[in-house]
Amino acid sequence: MAWKRLIPTLNRVLVEKIVPPSKTNAGILLPESSTKLNSGKVVAVGPGSRDRSGNVIPVSVKEGETVLLPEYGGTQVKLGDKEFFLYRDEDILGTLHDK
Amino acid sequence: MAWKRLIPTLNRVLVEKIVPPSKTNAGILLPESSTKLNSGKVVAVGPGSRDRSGNVIPVSVKEGETVLLPEYGGTQVKLGDKEFFLYRDEDILGTLHDK
Amino acid sequence: MAWKRLIPTLNRVLVEKIVPPSKTNAGILLPESSTKLNSGKVVAVGPGSRDRSGNVIPVSVKEGETVLLPEYGGTQVKLGDKEFFLYRDEDILGTLHDK
Amino acid sequence: MAWKRLIPTLNRVLVEKIVPPSKTNAGILLPESSTKLNSGKVVAVGPGSRDRSGNVIPVSVKEGETVLLPEYGGTQVKLGDKEFFLYRDEDILGTLHDK
Amino acid sequence: MAWKRLIPTLNRVLVEKIVPPSKTNAGILLPESSTKLNSGKVVAVGPGSRDRSGNVIPVSVKEGETVLLPEYGGTQVKLGDKEFFLYRDEDILGTLHDK
Amino acid sequence: MAWKRLIPTLNRVLVEKIVPPSKTNAGILLPESSTKLNSGKVVAVGPGSRDRSGNVIPVSVKEGETVLLPEYGGTQVKLGDKEFFLYRDEDILGTLHDK
Amino acid sequence: MAWKRLIPTLNRVLVEKIVPPSKTNAGILLPESSTKLNSGKVVAVGPGSRDRSGNVIPVSVKEGETVLLPEYGGTQVKLGDKEFFLYRDEDILGTLHDK
């Protein structure tokens, strides 16, 4: 049975990594530094976790956003032939924007 | 005395692991990657645990759901000739869905 | 002075271990796996512990119940010639039922 | 100056250990197991400690009670030629009763 | 895709380090000590983090302020050809002022 | 400048140790055990510390009381030619009384 | 740019250490013990930190006070040619007074 969808629990975030192209469309090699940003697209988020007083704290990033990921961590998850990574909300460093 | 049923305490979750078939029905060997998903079916859940203010926090997964399990952890429990695993609710990574 | 009774403090649970028979009544050797369940009968429970807001959290298992015990832990207590074990409530894995 | 009395602070408990007789009154050697119970009499208790919300949590054992002590821990205190031990309330395992 | 902007999550602070000149405008070598202040300009701040009771605690420094940074720590982030560092609010030592 | 007085911060307690005489007034050597009590007189106490809900928890011992000190710990403080020790309130074991 | 002022964040305290003279005004060598008090003057304090319920806990020492410092810890900060040290409020041992 190949599962189609994973709904993360608590404040986990499912991310599909963005593999930066090492060359431009015209085939020119990109400087290694600009390709080293560890980022990905948010595919699914959990319902949030509870603080010590029982309030549900929603996940701080949304589906479709592009996020900056920490250098380490993340649990690898293979669904069919696609590869995803699970992070806890507090480990996501920020959201990336092109303007 | 072979015990028939285990009701987990607190926010523990009793899971029966799904052992993915290494071949399709037609006998064709499945790629190793697609068979490596560590998953299982929820057989029983505890009443939930209490947060620091005394509120009972129910378990976030339900009986009958298929869940994604962490690579490590889980306490093995043999009931009769069946093998189960006990996890804490916060260690379950997510619920798996086929659409 | 041989003490007759121990009332556990806080959320401690006094358990008398069930030593599974290695043979059936008819003398047939039982498979080692079915005899490896680490279980016991609850003999006495403490009054419960307090959460951080001062609420008393009662012990989650009751006298007379059969409980599944963790592989490790438990404080040995000898009362007269009987041997018991003390566990904290949160270390008890679940309650065992025959139907 | 030989101090006569120690009032423990917070939730500390002052205990005078019971050294079990190795022989019965009739001089018969007692089995080593029955003499190994680490117990003592409560001599004084502190006013209790505060939980995180400021409530005072009284000590759970009382003066005069006989208590089961953990194998390790306890601070030795000599008052005059008497030897006592100080424990924290949460380390006392239970109260012993002869019926 | 070269990302233009990073919005930090929770109470993270994005800082662009100030590289102190080793010489004065007139080309005179500055004493090494005066150039060792590890400081930077706040470029962006997160929405703040939640305390245990669910209140949002805003970040304590503002965009445009110059801050004193700890000797260690900080996550390096390259956006295009610019280099930034991410800190947690509680690791920022203070704000620097010229009068 | 020889400082005359130290007001401890938070729930710190300033103690002047009592060095027990090794001989009675009549010059008779005291048994080593009776002289080993690590005790001292409370010279000053701090305003108290705050619990997690912001309540001020006053120090549990008072100026002038004689206290039983732990075997280890305590910060040495020399004021002029006098030697004192600073302890946290929770490390003081109890108060000593002669009746 | 030589910064003139540092406003500490949270409950940090900026201190200028007092270097005790090794000789009296008349040039007589002071006993080493009396010169070993690790103390300093409070130059600036942060706005305070928050407890777990969100209340702001002000810093317990004030600008201008002379404080007793712990033997270890403190972050060195050079502003121009002056040397300061940053401490957390809870690490300051007490305030020193000459009467």
PDB file of C-alpha atoms in Angstrom, chain D residues 39-85:
ATOM      1  CA  SER D  39      12.994   1.870  57.885  1.00  0.00           C
ATOM      2  CA  GLY D  40      12.860   4.533  60.559  1.00  0.00           C
ATOM      3  CA  LYS D  41      10.660   6.628  62.825  1.00  0.00           C
ATOM      4  CA  VAL D  42       9.693  10.205  61.864  1.00  0.00           C
ATOM      5  CA  VAL D  43      11.057  12.553  64.547  1.00  0.00           C
ATOM      6  CA  ALA D  44      10.283  15.951  62.965  1.00  0.00           C
ATOM      7  CA  VAL D  45       8.952  17.350  59.683  1.00  0.00           C
ATOM      8  CA  GLY D  46       9.429  20.700  57.973  1.00  0.00           C
ATOM      9  CA  PRO D  47       6.605  23.204  57.235  1.00  0.00           C
ATOM     10  CA  GLY D  48       6.313  21.918  53.669  1.00  0.00           C
ATOM     11  CA  SER D  49       7.499  23.273  50.327  1.00  0.00           C
ATOM     12  CA  ARG D  50       5.785  25.544  47.802  1.00  0.00           C
ATOM     13  CA  ASP D  51       4.608  24.481  44.372  1.00  0.00           C
ATOM     14  CA  ARG D  52       5.113  26.743  41.363  1.00  0.00           C
ATOM     15  CA  SER D  53       1.928  28.662  42.059  1.00  0.00           C
ATOM     16  CA  GLY D  54       3.015  29.495  45.601  1.00  0.00           C
ATOM     17  CA  ASN D  55       0.741  26.995  47.436  1.00  0.00           C
ATOM     18  CA  VAL D  56       2.373  25.370  50.484  1.00  0.00           C
ATOM     19  CA  ILE D  57       2.388  21.576  50.028  1.00  0.00           C
ATOM     20  CA  PRO D  58       2.486  19.994  53.516  1.00  0.00           C
ATOM     21  CA  VAL D  59       4.799  17.033  54.204  1.00  0.00           C
ATOM     22  CA  SER D  60       2.937  13.764  53.485  1.00  0.00           C
ATOM     23  CA  VAL D  61       4.184  11.795  56.548  1.00  0.00           C
ATOM     24  CA  LYS D  62       3.680  12.624  60.230  1.00  0.00           C
ATOM     25  CA  GLU D  63       5.750  12.603  63.420  1.00  0.00           C
ATOM     26  CA  GLY D  64       5.673   9.178  65.051  1.00  0.00           C
ATOM     27  CA  GLU D  65       4.943   7.270  61.843  1.00  0.00           C
ATOM     28  CA  THR D  66       7.252   4.448  60.750  1.00  0.00           C
ATOM     29  CA  VAL D  67       8.452   4.960  57.197  1.00  0.00           C
ATOM     30  CA  LEU D  68      10.126   2.878  54.519  1.00  0.00           C
ATOM     31  CA  LEU D  69      13.337   4.578  53.397  1.00  0.00           C
ATOM     32  CA  PRO D  70      15.110   4.447  50.034  1.00  0.00           C
ATOM     33  CA  GLU D  71      18.265   2.352  49.769  1.00  0.00           C
ATOM     34  CA  TYR D  72      20.422   5.413  49.139  1.00  0.00           C
ATOM     35  CA  GLY D  73      20.325   9.098  50.089  1.00  0.00           C
ATOM     36  CA  GLY D  74      19.585  10.749  53.405  1.00  0.00           C
ATOM     37  CA  THR D  75      21.838  13.323  55.145  1.00  0.00           C
ATOM     38  CA  GLN D  76      23.381  12.148  58.406  1.00  0.00           C
ATOM     39  CA  VAL D  77      22.858  14.500  61.384  1.00  0.00           C
ATOM     40  CA  LYS D  78      24.365  13.940  64.851  1.00  0.00           C
ATOM     41  CA  LEU D  79      22.623  15.686  67.731  1.00  0.00           C
ATOM     42  CA  GLY D  80      24.533  14.979  70.927  1.00  0.00           C
ATOM     43  CA  ASP D  81      25.187  11.227  70.785  1.00  0.00           C
ATOM     44  CA  LYS D  82      22.065  10.455  68.748  1.00  0.00           C
ATOM     45  CA  GLU D  83      22.209   9.839  64.996  1.00  0.00           C
ATOM     46  CA  PHE D  84      19.429  10.960  62.670  1.00  0.00           C
ATOM     47  CA  PHE D  85      18.917  11.197  58.930  1.00  0.00           C
TER      48      PHE D  85
END
